[in-house]
């Protein structure tokens, strides 16, 4: 029978390693954690834009932005913010 981690611990991570990771995060300053969060969000935004560009190679930067906003917030917000 395989050992199962508590729900908060990823299945591919041992409980011991997870505790070490959490301790490392707790030892970072608030500014360091915020910078890591900002970089992660930037990386996700780049991946999202790359995905849009791969599906719509003809889109310019503005069209990629509108598609990203549409995916996240819906058509109504896009039409209200950019009526053209």
PDB file of N, CA and C in Angstrom:
ATOM      1  N   UNK A   1       0.844  -1.188   0.000  1.00  0.00           N
ATOM      2  CA  UNK A   1       0.000   0.000   0.000  1.00  0.00           C
ATOM      3  C   UNK A   1       0.887   1.249   0.000  1.00  0.00           C
ATOM      4  N   UNK A   2       0.581   2.207  -0.841  1.00  0.00           N
ATOM      5  CA  UNK A   2       1.402   3.409  -0.917  1.00  0.00           C
ATOM      6  C   UNK A   2       1.009   4.402   0.178  1.00  0.00           C
ATOM      7  N   UNK A   3       2.007   5.172   0.602  1.00  0.00           N
ATOM      8  CA  UNK A   3       1.787   6.190   1.620  1.00  0.00           C
ATOM      9  C   UNK A   3       1.190   7.427   0.961  1.00  0.00           C
ATOM     10  N   UNK A   4       0.232   8.013   1.581  1.00  0.00           N
ATOM     11  CA  UNK A   4      -0.419   9.187   1.019  1.00  0.00           C
ATOM     12  C   UNK A   4      -0.100  10.411   1.863  1.00  0.00           C
ATOM     13  N   UNK A   5       0.264  11.517   1.202  1.00  0.00           N
ATOM     14  CA  UNK A   5       0.568  12.762   1.901  1.00  0.00           C
ATOM     15  C   UNK A   5      -0.704  13.432   2.392  1.00  0.00           C
ATOM     16  N   UNK A   6      -0.568  14.255   3.450  1.00  0.00           N
ATOM     17  CA  UNK A   6      -1.713  15.101   3.843  1.00  0.00           C
ATOM     18  C   UNK A   6      -2.110  15.988   2.663  1.00  0.00           C
ATOM     19  N   UNK A   7      -3.349  16.464   2.612  1.00  0.00           N
ATOM     20  CA  UNK A   7      -3.848  17.206   1.433  1.00  0.00           C
ATOM     21  C   UNK A   7      -3.003  18.413   1.022  1.00  0.00           C
ATOM     22  N   UNK A   8      -2.362  19.098   1.954  1.00  0.00           N
ATOM     23  CA  UNK A   8      -1.601  20.302   1.604  1.00  0.00           C
ATOM     24  C   UNK A   8      -0.273  19.990   0.927  1.00  0.00           C
ATOM     25  N   UNK A   9       0.198  18.758   1.024  1.00  0.00           N
ATOM     26  CA  UNK A   9       1.509  18.390   0.497  1.00  0.00           C
ATOM     27  C   UNK A   9       1.340  17.727  -0.864  1.00  0.00           C
ATOM     28  N   UNK A  10       2.028  18.241  -1.897  1.00  0.00           N
ATOM     29  CA  UNK A  10       1.913  17.620  -3.225  1.00  0.00           C
ATOM     30  C   UNK A  10       2.280  16.140  -3.187  1.00  0.00           C
ATOM     31  N   UNK A  11       1.628  15.355  -4.007  1.00  0.00           N
ATOM     32  CA  UNK A  11       1.837  13.910  -4.019  1.00  0.00           C
ATOM     33  C   UNK A  11       3.269  13.526  -4.385  1.00  0.00           C
ATOM     34  N   UNK A  12       3.957  14.368  -5.154  1.00  0.00           N
ATOM     35  CA  UNK A  12       5.314  14.033  -5.574  1.00  0.00           C
ATOM     36  C   UNK A  12       6.397  14.594  -4.647  1.00  0.00           C
ATOM     37  N   UNK A  13       5.999  15.055  -3.458  1.00  0.00           N
ATOM     38  CA  UNK A  13       6.929  15.650  -2.504  1.00  0.00           C
ATOM     39  C   UNK A  13       6.810  14.927  -1.169  1.00  0.00           C
ATOM     40  N   UNK A  14       7.951  14.553  -0.603  1.00  0.00           N
ATOM     41  CA  UNK A  14       7.897  13.897   0.710  1.00  0.00           C
ATOM     42  C   UNK A  14       7.524  14.931   1.771  1.00  0.00           C
ATOM     43  N   UNK A  15       6.953  14.458   2.844  1.00  0.00           N
ATOM     44  CA  UNK A  15       6.542  15.359   3.916  1.00  0.00           C
ATOM     45  C   UNK A  15       7.752  16.105   4.486  1.00  0.00           C
ATOM     46  N   UNK A  16       8.881  15.415   4.597  1.00  0.00           N
ATOM     47  CA  UNK A  16      10.091  16.043   5.128  1.00  0.00           C
ATOM     48  C   UNK A  16      10.572  17.185   4.233  1.00  0.00           C
ATOM     49  N   UNK A  17      10.587  16.941   2.922  1.00  0.00           N
ATOM     50  CA  UNK A  17      11.018  17.971   1.979  1.00  0.00           C
ATOM     51  C   UNK A  17      10.038  19.126   1.989  1.00  0.00           C
ATOM     52  N   UNK A  18       8.757  18.844   2.086  1.00  0.00           N
ATOM     53  CA  UNK A  18       7.752  19.909   2.126  1.00  0.00           C
ATOM     54  C   UNK A  18       7.980  20.813   3.331  1.00  0.00           C
ATOM     55  N   UNK A  19       8.279  20.221   4.488  1.00  0.00           N
ATOM     56  CA  UNK A  19       8.545  21.023   5.689  1.00  0.00           C
ATOM     57  C   UNK A  19       9.792  21.890   5.498  1.00  0.00           C
ATOM     58  N   UNK A  20      10.819  21.355   4.841  1.00  0.00           N
ATOM     59  CA  UNK A  20      12.017  22.152   4.545  1.00  0.00           C
ATOM     60  C   UNK A  20      11.688  23.310   3.610  1.00  0.00           C
ATOM     61  N   UNK A  21      10.860  23.050   2.594  1.00  0.00           N
ATOM     62  CA  UNK A  21      10.458  24.113   1.662  1.00  0.00           C
ATOM     63  C   UNK A  21       9.680  25.201   2.387  1.00  0.00           C
ATOM     64  N   UNK A  22       8.756  24.817   3.252  1.00  0.00           N
ATOM     65  CA  UNK A  22       7.966  25.795   3.994  1.00  0.00           C
ATOM     66  C   UNK A  22       8.845  26.623   4.927  1.00  0.00           C
ATOM     67  N   UNK A  23       9.838  25.984   5.553  1.00  0.00           N
ATOM     68  CA  UNK A  23      10.756  26.716   6.423  1.00  0.00           C
ATOM     69  C   UNK A  23      11.574  27.719   5.616  1.00  0.00           C
ATOM     70  N   UNK A  24      12.016  27.312   4.416  1.00  0.00           N
ATOM     71  CA  UNK A  24      12.789  28.219   3.562  1.00  0.00           C
ATOM     72  C   UNK A  24      11.952  29.427   3.166  1.00  0.00           C
ATOM     73  N   UNK A  25      10.690  29.200   2.851  1.00  0.00           N
ATOM     74  CA  UNK A  25       9.797  30.314   2.498  1.00  0.00           C
ATOM     75  C   UNK A  25       9.580  31.224   3.701  1.00  0.00           C
ATOM     76  N   UNK A  26       9.367  30.631   4.877  1.00  0.00           N
ATOM     77  CA  UNK A  26       9.124  31.419   6.093  1.00  0.00           C
ATOM     78  C   UNK A  26      10.335  32.271   6.458  1.00  0.00           C
ATOM     79  N   UNK A  27      11.542  31.823   6.098  1.00  0.00           N
ATOM     80  CA  UNK A  27      12.762  32.561   6.426  1.00  0.00           C
ATOM     81  C   UNK A  27      13.026  33.725   5.476  1.00  0.00           C
ATOM     82  N   UNK A  28      12.294  33.812   4.371  1.00  0.00           N
ATOM     83  CA  UNK A  28      12.464  34.933   3.448  1.00  0.00           C
ATOM     84  C   UNK A  28      11.761  36.164   4.023  1.00  0.00           C
ATOM     85  N   UNK A  29      12.269  37.302   3.644  1.00  0.00           N
ATOM     86  CA  UNK A  29      11.607  38.539   4.069  1.00  0.00           C
ATOM     87  C   UNK A  29      10.307  38.713   3.271  1.00  0.00           C
ATOM     88  N   UNK A  30       9.463  39.588   3.762  1.00  0.00           N
ATOM     89  CA  UNK A  30       8.235  39.897   3.035  1.00  0.00           C
ATOM     90  C   UNK A  30       8.532  40.433   1.648  1.00  0.00           C
ATOM     91  N   UNK A  31       9.569  41.267   1.543  1.00  0.00           N
ATOM     92  CA  UNK A  31       9.940  41.832   0.239  1.00  0.00           C
ATOM     93  C   UNK A  31      10.412  40.743  -0.719  1.00  0.00           C
ATOM     94  N   UNK A  32      11.172  39.776  -0.206  1.00  0.00           N
ATOM     95  CA  UNK A  32      11.639  38.680  -1.054  1.00  0.00           C
ATOM     96  C   UNK A  32      10.469  37.827  -1.539  1.00  0.00           C
ATOM     97  N   UNK A  33       9.525  37.548  -0.651  1.00  0.00           N
ATOM     98  CA  UNK A  33       8.354  36.758  -1.047  1.00  0.00           C
ATOM     99  C   UNK A  33       7.498  37.524  -2.045  1.00  0.00           C
ATOM    100  N   UNK A  34       7.372  38.824  -1.853  1.00  0.00           N
ATOM    101  CA  UNK A  34       6.591  39.639  -2.790  1.00  0.00           C
ATOM    102  C   UNK A  34       7.250  39.654  -4.164  1.00  0.00           C
ATOM    103  N   UNK A  35       8.575  39.795  -4.220  1.00  0.00           N
ATOM    104  CA  UNK A  35       9.279  39.792  -5.507  1.00  0.00           C
ATOM    105  C   UNK A  35       9.103  38.451  -6.223  1.00  0.00           C
ATOM    106  N   UNK A  36       9.159  37.354  -5.468  1.00  0.00           N
ATOM    107  CA  UNK A  36       8.940  36.042  -6.070  1.00  0.00           C
ATOM    108  C   UNK A  36       7.525  35.932  -6.627  1.00  0.00           C
ATOM    109  N   UNK A  37       6.552  36.466  -5.903  1.00  0.00           N
ATOM    110  CA  UNK A  37       5.161  36.453  -6.355  1.00  0.00           C
ATOM    111  C   UNK A  37       5.014  37.278  -7.639  1.00  0.00           C
ATOM    112  N   UNK A  38       5.653  38.449  -7.677  1.00  0.00           N
ATOM    113  CA  UNK A  38       5.594  39.306  -8.865  1.00  0.00           C
ATOM    114  C   UNK A  38       6.203  38.581 -10.065  1.00  0.00           C
ATOM    115  N   UNK A  39       7.358  37.956  -9.873  1.00  0.00           N
ATOM    116  CA  UNK A  39       8.009  37.237 -10.972  1.00  0.00           C
ATOM    117  C   UNK A  39       7.165  36.063 -11.452  1.00  0.00           C
ATOM    118  N   UNK A  40       6.536  35.360 -10.538  1.00  0.00           N
ATOM    119  CA  UNK A  40       5.664  34.249 -10.922  1.00  0.00           C
ATOM    120  C   UNK A  40       4.487  34.754 -11.748  1.00  0.00           C
ATOM    121  N   UNK A  41       3.896  35.860 -11.347  1.00  0.00           N
ATOM    122  CA  UNK A  41       2.781  36.427 -12.103  1.00  0.00           C
ATOM    123  C   UNK A  41       3.220  36.893 -13.488  1.00  0.00           C
ATOM    124  N   UNK A  42       4.412  37.463 -13.580  1.00  0.00           N
ATOM    125  CA  UNK A  42       4.933  37.875 -14.889  1.00  0.00           C
ATOM    126  C   UNK A  42       5.144  36.665 -15.795  1.00  0.00           C
ATOM    127  N   UNK A  43       5.668  35.602 -15.218  1.00  0.00           N
ATOM    128  CA  UNK A  43       5.900  34.382 -16.010  1.00  0.00           C
ATOM    129  C   UNK A  43       4.586  33.807 -16.521  1.00  0.00           C
ATOM    130  N   UNK A  44       3.565  33.801 -15.677  1.00  0.00           N
ATOM    131  CA  UNK A  44       2.256  33.289 -16.081  1.00  0.00           C
ATOM    132  C   UNK A  44       1.663  34.178 -17.186  1.00  0.00           C
ATOM    133  N   UNK A  45       1.806  35.482 -17.058  1.00  0.00           N
ATOM    134  CA  UNK A  45       1.298  36.397 -18.092  1.00  0.00           C
ATOM    135  C   UNK A  45       2.015  36.170 -19.421  1.00  0.00           C
ATOM    136  N   UNK A  46       3.337  35.935 -19.365  1.00  0.00           N
ATOM    137  CA  UNK A  46       4.072  35.656 -20.606  1.00  0.00           C
ATOM    138  C   UNK A  46       3.597  34.348 -21.232  1.00  0.00           C
ATOM    139  N   UNK A  47       3.386  33.321 -20.410  1.00  0.00           N
ATOM    140  CA  UNK A  47       2.900  32.041 -20.938  1.00  0.00           C
ATOM    141  C   UNK A  47       1.513  32.195 -21.554  1.00  0.00           C
ATOM    142  N   UNK A  48       0.662  32.987 -20.898  1.00  0.00           N
ATOM    143  CA  UNK A  48      -0.676  33.225 -21.436  1.00  0.00           C
ATOM    144  C   UNK A  48      -0.589  33.938 -22.783  1.00  0.00           C
ATOM    145  N   UNK A  49       0.239  34.970 -22.867  1.00  0.00           N
ATOM    146  CA  UNK A  49       0.399  35.706 -24.126  1.00  0.00           C
ATOM    147  C   UNK A  49       0.987  34.803 -25.209  1.00  0.00           C
ATOM    148  N   UNK A  50       1.958  33.974 -24.839  1.00  0.00           N
ATOM    149  CA  UNK A  50       2.539  33.041 -25.815  1.00  0.00           C
ATOM    150  C   UNK A  50       1.487  32.064 -26.336  1.00  0.00           C
ATOM    151  N   UNK A  51       0.613  31.593 -25.460  1.00  0.00           N
ATOM    152  CA  UNK A  51      -0.461  30.692 -25.880  1.00  0.00           C
ATOM    153  C   UNK A  51      -1.422  31.364 -26.839  1.00  0.00           C
ATOM    154  N   UNK A  52      -1.763  32.615 -26.548  1.00  0.00           N
ATOM    155  CA  UNK A  52      -2.659  33.372 -27.433  1.00  0.00           C
ATOM    156  C   UNK A  52      -1.991  33.571 -28.795  1.00  0.00           C
ATOM    157  N   UNK A  53      -0.711  33.938 -28.764  1.00  0.00           N
ATOM    158  CA  UNK A  53       0.019  34.149 -30.030  1.00  0.00           C
ATOM    159  C   UNK A  53       0.135  32.858 -30.842  1.00  0.00           C
ATOM    160  N   UNK A  54       0.279  31.725 -30.160  1.00  0.00           N
ATOM    161  CA  UNK A  54       0.385  30.467 -30.910  1.00  0.00           C
ATOM    162  C   UNK A  54      -0.945  30.103 -31.568  1.00  0.00           C
ATOM    163  N   UNK A  55      -2.048  30.474 -30.949  1.00  0.00           N
ATOM    164  CA  UNK A  55      -3.358  30.213 -31.538  1.00  0.00           C
ATOM    165  C   UNK A  55      -3.757  31.269 -32.567  1.00  0.00           C
ATOM    166  N   UNK A  56      -3.197  32.469 -32.413  1.00  0.00           N
ATOM    167  CA  UNK A  56      -3.540  33.597 -33.305  1.00  0.00           C
ATOM    168  C   UNK A  56      -2.259  34.310 -33.732  1.00  0.00           C
ATOM    169  N   UNK A  57      -1.470  33.699 -34.611  1.00  0.00           N
ATOM    170  CA  UNK A  57      -0.188  34.304 -34.997  1.00  0.00           C
ATOM    171  C   UNK A  57      -0.328  35.657 -35.692  1.00  0.00           C
ATOM    172  N   UNK A  58      -1.518  35.970 -36.163  1.00  0.00           N
ATOM    173  CA  UNK A  58      -1.742  37.238 -36.844  1.00  0.00           C
ATOM    174  C   UNK A  58      -2.048  38.384 -35.877  1.00  0.00           C
ATOM    175  N   UNK A  59      -2.260  38.099 -34.588  1.00  0.00           N
ATOM    176  CA  UNK A  59      -2.596  39.147 -33.622  1.00  0.00           C
ATOM    177  C   UNK A  59      -1.392  40.039 -33.349  1.00  0.00           C
ATOM    178  N   UNK A  60      -1.657  41.355 -33.261  1.00  0.00           N
ATOM    179  CA  UNK A  60      -0.615  42.266 -32.803  1.00  0.00           C
ATOM    180  C   UNK A  60      -0.660  42.330 -31.271  1.00  0.00           C
ATOM    181  N   UNK A  61       0.225  43.107 -30.655  1.00  0.00           N
ATOM    182  CA  UNK A  61       0.309  43.151 -29.190  1.00  0.00           C
ATOM    183  C   UNK A  61      -0.999  43.592 -28.535  1.00  0.00           C
ATOM    184  N   UNK A  62      -1.668  44.569 -29.161  1.00  0.00           N
ATOM    185  CA  UNK A  62      -2.936  45.058 -28.602  1.00  0.00           C
ATOM    186  C   UNK A  62      -4.004  43.961 -28.643  1.00  0.00           C
ATOM    187  N   UNK A  63      -4.069  43.231 -29.716  1.00  0.00           N
ATOM    188  CA  UNK A  63      -5.045  42.148 -29.826  1.00  0.00           C
ATOM    189  C   UNK A  63      -4.738  41.026 -28.828  1.00  0.00           C
ATOM    190  N   UNK A  64      -3.464  40.773 -28.587  1.00  0.00           N
ATOM    191  CA  UNK A  64      -3.090  39.771 -27.573  1.00  0.00           C
ATOM    192  C   UNK A  64      -3.547  40.247 -26.198  1.00  0.00           C
ATOM    193  N   UNK A  65      -3.331  41.521 -25.889  1.00  0.00           N
ATOM    194  CA  UNK A  65      -3.788  42.088 -24.610  1.00  0.00           C
ATOM    195  C   UNK A  65      -5.305  41.938 -24.466  1.00  0.00           C
ATOM    196  N   UNK A  66      -6.051  42.298 -25.501  1.00  0.00           N
ATOM    197  CA  UNK A  66      -7.508  42.189 -25.434  1.00  0.00           C
ATOM    198  C   UNK A  66      -7.942  40.738 -25.237  1.00  0.00           C
ATOM    199  N   UNK A  67      -7.294  39.811 -25.912  1.00  0.00           N
ATOM    200  CA  UNK A  67      -7.640  38.393 -25.752  1.00  0.00           C
ATOM    201  C   UNK A  67      -7.346  37.917 -24.348  1.00  0.00           C
ATOM    202  N   UNK A  68      -6.238  38.371 -23.770  1.00  0.00           N
ATOM    203  CA  UNK A  68      -5.895  37.978 -22.402  1.00  0.00           C
ATOM    204  C   UNK A  68      -6.898  38.537 -21.400  1.00  0.00           C
ATOM    205  N   UNK A  69      -7.266  39.802 -21.571  1.00  0.00           N
ATOM    206  CA  UNK A  69      -8.262  40.408 -20.679  1.00  0.00           C
ATOM    207  C   UNK A  69      -9.605  39.691 -20.833  1.00  0.00           C
ATOM    208  N   UNK A  70      -9.959  39.368 -22.073  1.00  0.00           N
ATOM    209  CA  UNK A  70     -11.211  38.665 -22.334  1.00  0.00           C
ATOM    210  C   UNK A  70     -11.227  37.301 -21.628  1.00  0.00           C
ATOM    211  N   UNK A  71     -10.115  36.569 -21.695  1.00  0.00           N
ATOM    212  CA  UNK A  71     -10.036  35.263 -21.032  1.00  0.00           C
ATOM    213  C   UNK A  71     -10.220  35.372 -19.526  1.00  0.00           C
ATOM    214  N   UNK A  72      -9.640  36.412 -18.968  1.00  0.00           N
ATOM    215  CA  UNK A  72      -9.656  36.560 -17.505  1.00  0.00           C
ATOM    216  C   UNK A  72     -10.925  37.228 -16.986  1.00  0.00           C
ATOM    217  N   UNK A  73     -11.409  38.232 -17.720  1.00  0.00           N
ATOM    218  CA  UNK A  73     -12.498  39.069 -17.196  1.00  0.00           C
ATOM    219  C   UNK A  73     -13.780  39.057 -18.008  1.00  0.00           C
ATOM    220  N   UNK A  74     -13.743  38.490 -19.212  1.00  0.00           N
ATOM    221  CA  UNK A  74     -14.954  38.380 -20.007  1.00  0.00           C
ATOM    222  C   UNK A  74     -15.141  39.482 -21.029  1.00  0.00           C
ATOM    223  N   UNK A  75     -16.068  39.215 -21.945  1.00  0.00           N
ATOM    224  CA  UNK A  75     -16.343  40.133 -23.058  1.00  0.00           C
ATOM    225  C   UNK A  75     -16.895  41.476 -22.593  1.00  0.00           C
ATOM    226  N   UNK A  76     -17.729  41.452 -21.562  1.00  0.00           N
ATOM    227  CA  UNK A  76     -18.381  42.687 -21.122  1.00  0.00           C
ATOM    228  C   UNK A  76     -17.358  43.737 -20.696  1.00  0.00           C
ATOM    229  N   UNK A  77     -16.351  43.335 -19.932  1.00  0.00           N
ATOM    230  CA  UNK A  77     -15.328  44.285 -19.507  1.00  0.00           C
ATOM    231  C   UNK A  77     -14.512  44.780 -20.696  1.00  0.00           C
ATOM    232  N   UNK A  78     -14.176  43.889 -21.615  1.00  0.00           N
ATOM    233  CA  UNK A  78     -13.411  44.303 -22.789  1.00  0.00           C
ATOM    234  C   UNK A  78     -14.190  45.318 -23.602  1.00  0.00           C
ATOM    235  N   UNK A  79     -15.489  45.065 -23.803  1.00  0.00           N
ATOM    236  CA  UNK A  79     -16.297  46.022 -24.568  1.00  0.00           C
ATOM    237  C   UNK A  79     -16.427  47.344 -23.835  1.00  0.00           C
ATOM    238  N   UNK A  80     -16.523  47.326 -22.503  1.00  0.00           N
ATOM    239  CA  UNK A  80     -16.651  48.572 -21.745  1.00  0.00           C
ATOM    240  C   UNK A  80     -15.346  49.373 -21.751  1.00  0.00           C
ATOM    241  N   UNK A  81     -14.201  48.667 -21.646  1.00  0.00           N
ATOM    242  CA  UNK A  81     -12.921  49.360 -21.581  1.00  0.00           C
ATOM    243  C   UNK A  81     -12.403  49.761 -22.953  1.00  0.00           C
ATOM    244  N   UNK A  82     -12.684  48.947 -23.957  1.00  0.00           N
ATOM    245  CA  UNK A  82     -12.204  49.192 -25.319  1.00  0.00           C
ATOM    246  C   UNK A  82     -13.384  49.044 -26.292  1.00  0.00           C
ATOM    247  N   UNK A  83     -14.237  50.054 -26.384  1.00  0.00           N
ATOM    248  CA  UNK A  83     -15.435  49.930 -27.215  1.00  0.00           C
ATOM    249  C   UNK A  83     -15.159  49.738 -28.704  1.00  0.00           C
ATOM    250  N   UNK A  84     -13.987  50.119 -29.163  1.00  0.00           N
ATOM    251  CA  UNK A  84     -13.687  49.949 -30.588  1.00  0.00           C
ATOM    252  C   UNK A  84     -13.298  48.497 -30.815  1.00  0.00           C
TER     253      UNK A  84
END
